[in-house]
Amino acid sequence: MIEVQRPILPMIIFAREQHLAELAQRARLAGCPFSIFTFAGAAPMIAEQDVAGLREAEHQADIAIQAERDAVTREDARRARADMLRSERAKRKSLRQERKTFAPGAEVIVPDMPALAGAVGRIVQGDGTTALINFGGTLTMKVEAWRVVPVGVEQMQPAFGAAA
């Protein structure tokens, strides 16, 4: 969208009556960029209510423009969310295809799952794409292998701007 501001009445300026004498004096100066409109030898006096329609038209135009800006902003935000979700899905799809094998009895954590924060589990069995993990007692869960990290192996995230 390209916005261009244009006046409703180009080349016409309304001024308050108390400024008329000053404006007339300036209009007489050489090179003045404006003149005062006269009718029957005098500047017409226009009451405030006579320009109310113009002001209302301008106000409605401002509302319509703001509605368009909001719609464009919402559409841009929707597109950005959709792009992010597509990239997240692609990342997860790639991670799901990753195969990891764990020896039965190996201690592991699942840092990607907040519900299991701090919980250390033991591998019961794994098939490369999933692992059956016992977190103590009867709590045994099947977890995607890409989420599982052996205890003592820290997941390093490269620093912003650092080479991976």
Short mmCIF file of C-alpha atoms in Angstrom, two decimals:
data_model
loop_
_atom_site.label_atom_id
_atom_site.label_comp_id
_atom_site.label_asym_id
_atom_site.label_seq_id
_atom_site.Cartn_x
_atom_site.Cartn_y
_atom_site.Cartn_z
CA MET A 1 0.00 0.00 0.00
CA ILE A 2 1.31 3.45 -0.87
CA GLU A 3 -0.16 6.34 1.08
CA VAL A 4 -0.39 9.78 -0.46
CA GLN A 5 -1.81 12.69 1.51
CA ARG A 6 -4.00 15.00 -0.52
CA PRO A 7 -6.14 17.88 0.73
CA ILE A 8 -9.89 17.70 0.28
CA LEU A 9 -9.90 21.22 -1.18
CA PRO A 10 -6.47 21.76 -2.75
CA MET A 11 -5.11 25.31 -2.71
CA ILE A 12 -7.75 26.55 -0.27
CA ILE A 13 -6.92 27.43 3.31
CA PHE A 14 -9.49 28.44 5.88
CA ALA A 15 -8.34 30.97 8.48
CA ARG A 16 -9.99 32.48 11.51
CA GLU A 17 -11.43 35.98 11.09
CA GLN A 18 -9.09 37.51 13.70
CA HIS A 19 -6.11 36.66 11.40
CA LEU A 20 -7.60 38.24 8.26
CA ALA A 21 -5.84 41.62 8.59
CA GLU A 22 -2.42 39.98 9.12
CA LEU A 23 -2.96 37.60 6.19
CA ALA A 24 -4.06 40.48 3.93
CA GLN A 25 -0.90 42.40 4.83
CA ARG A 26 1.30 39.37 4.00
CA ALA A 27 -0.59 38.74 0.76
CA ARG A 28 0.44 42.21 -0.48
CA LEU A 29 4.17 41.41 -0.11
CA ALA A 30 6.09 40.64 -3.30
CA GLY A 31 6.54 36.92 -3.91
CA CYS A 32 3.83 35.90 -1.46
CA PRO A 33 2.68 32.36 -2.32
CA PHE A 34 -1.00 32.97 -1.53
CA SER A 35 -3.82 35.40 -2.09
CA ILE A 36 -7.07 36.02 -0.29
CA PHE A 37 -10.22 35.04 -2.11
CA THR A 38 -12.69 37.89 -2.37
CA PHE A 39 -16.27 38.02 -3.51
CA ALA A 40 -18.02 41.34 -4.15
CA GLY A 41 -14.93 43.17 -2.83
CA ALA A 42 -14.70 41.34 0.51
CA ALA A 43 -13.42 38.04 1.88
CA PRO A 44 -16.38 35.71 2.44
CA MET A 45 -16.96 34.73 6.05
CA ILE A 46 -17.66 31.05 6.45
CA ALA A 47 -19.20 29.86 9.69
CA GLU A 48 -17.72 26.93 11.62
CA GLN A 49 -20.79 24.78 10.94
CA ASP A 50 -20.39 25.40 7.18
CA VAL A 51 -17.10 23.44 7.18
CA ALA A 52 -18.34 20.75 9.57
CA GLY A 53 -19.16 18.48 6.60
CA LEU A 54 -15.60 18.82 5.30
CA ARG A 55 -14.20 18.02 8.73
CA GLU A 56 -16.48 14.99 9.03
CA ALA A 57 -15.40 13.78 5.56
CA GLU A 58 -11.76 14.16 6.61
CA HIS A 59 -12.43 12.30 9.87
CA GLN A 60 -14.16 9.41 8.04
CA ALA A 61 -11.25 9.24 5.58
CA ASP A 62 -8.81 9.03 8.52
CA ILE A 63 -10.84 6.17 10.01
CA ALA A 64 -10.88 4.31 6.68
CA ILE A 65 -7.12 4.78 6.24
CA GLN A 66 -6.42 3.55 9.77
CA ALA A 67 -8.63 0.51 9.15
CA GLU A 68 -6.60 -0.27 6.01
CA ARG A 69 -3.32 0.16 7.91
CA ASP A 70 -4.59 -2.17 10.66
CA ALA A 71 -5.69 -4.75 8.08
CA VAL A 72 -2.29 -4.65 6.39
CA THR A 73 -0.55 -4.95 9.75
CA ARG A 74 -2.75 -7.90 10.74
CA GLU A 75 -2.11 -9.57 7.38
CA ASP A 76 1.66 -9.04 7.74
CA ALA A 77 1.55 -10.50 11.25
CA ARG A 78 -0.51 -13.46 10.02
CA ARG A 79 1.99 -14.11 7.21
CA ALA A 80 4.93 -13.89 9.64
CA ARG A 81 3.23 -16.37 12.01
CA ALA A 82 2.50 -18.74 9.10
CA ASP A 83 6.13 -18.52 7.90
CA MET A 84 7.41 -19.18 11.42
CA LEU A 85 5.12 -22.19 11.81
CA ARG A 86 6.25 -23.56 8.45
CA SER A 87 9.91 -23.24 9.44
CA GLU A 88 9.22 -24.77 12.89
CA ARG A 89 7.39 -27.69 11.26
CA ALA A 90 10.29 -28.22 8.85
CA LYS A 91 12.76 -28.13 11.75
CA ARG A 92 10.73 -30.62 13.78
CA LYS A 93 10.29 -32.88 10.76
CA SER A 94 14.04 -32.87 10.25
CA LEU A 95 14.64 -33.61 13.95
CA ARG A 96 12.11 -36.46 13.92
CA GLN A 97 14.04 -38.13 11.13
CA GLU A 98 17.19 -38.04 13.26
CA ARG A 99 17.97 -41.45 14.73
CA LYS A 100 19.49 -41.87 18.20
CA THR A 101 20.26 -45.10 19.94
CA PHE A 102 20.54 -45.42 23.70
CA ALA A 103 21.75 -48.38 25.71
CA PRO A 104 19.13 -49.76 28.12
CA GLY A 105 19.75 -48.37 31.61
CA ALA A 106 21.46 -45.17 30.35
CA GLU A 107 20.54 -42.08 32.34
CA VAL A 108 18.90 -39.35 30.24
CA ILE A 109 17.09 -36.04 30.52
CA VAL A 110 14.50 -34.39 28.28
CA PRO A 111 15.41 -30.67 28.41
CA ASP A 112 12.94 -29.79 25.66
CA MET A 113 9.96 -30.75 27.83
CA PRO A 114 9.28 -28.34 30.73
CA ALA A 115 7.09 -30.90 32.52
CA LEU A 116 10.17 -33.10 32.92
CA ALA A 117 12.54 -30.30 33.97
CA GLY A 118 15.15 -31.69 36.32
CA ALA A 119 13.88 -35.27 36.01
CA VAL A 120 16.49 -37.91 35.23
CA GLY A 121 15.21 -41.09 33.64
CA ARG A 122 16.60 -44.46 32.60
CA ILE A 123 16.22 -45.91 29.13
CA VAL A 124 14.04 -49.01 29.13
CA GLN A 125 14.29 -49.52 25.37
CA GLY A 126 14.76 -47.50 22.20
CA ASP A 127 14.19 -48.03 18.49
CA GLY A 128 16.18 -45.11 17.12
CA THR A 129 13.21 -42.75 16.66
CA THR A 130 11.65 -43.11 20.13
CA ALA A 131 12.82 -44.14 23.58
CA LEU A 132 10.85 -45.68 26.42
CA ILE A 133 12.10 -43.93 29.56
CA ASN A 134 11.35 -44.72 33.20
CA PHE A 135 11.44 -41.64 35.44
CA GLY A 136 11.01 -43.62 38.67
CA GLY A 137 8.24 -45.80 40.04
CA THR A 138 5.45 -46.30 37.54
CA LEU A 139 6.21 -43.18 35.48
CA THR A 140 7.38 -44.55 32.14
CA MET A 141 7.02 -42.45 29.00
CA LYS A 142 7.65 -42.93 25.31
CA VAL A 143 9.58 -39.86 24.08
CA GLU A 144 10.82 -38.94 20.62
CA ALA A 145 14.53 -39.77 20.55
CA TRP A 146 15.57 -36.37 19.22
CA ARG A 147 14.35 -34.82 22.48
CA VAL A 148 16.42 -37.16 24.67
CA VAL A 149 19.91 -36.20 25.90
CA PRO A 150 22.27 -38.45 27.88
CA VAL A 151 23.06 -37.12 31.38
CA GLY A 152 26.34 -35.22 31.34
CA VAL A 153 26.04 -34.23 27.70
CA GLU A 154 25.20 -30.56 27.58
CA GLN A 155 23.22 -29.27 24.68
CA MET A 156 25.24 -26.34 23.43
CA GLN A 157 23.41 -23.68 21.50
CA PRO A 158 25.75 -21.58 19.35
CA ALA A 159 26.01 -18.00 20.49
CA PHE A 160 24.39 -15.40 18.26
CA GLY A 161 26.72 -14.66 15.40
CA ALA A 162 29.11 -17.49 16.32
CA ALA A 163 30.04 -20.11 13.78
CA ALA A 164 28.31 -23.44 14.40
#
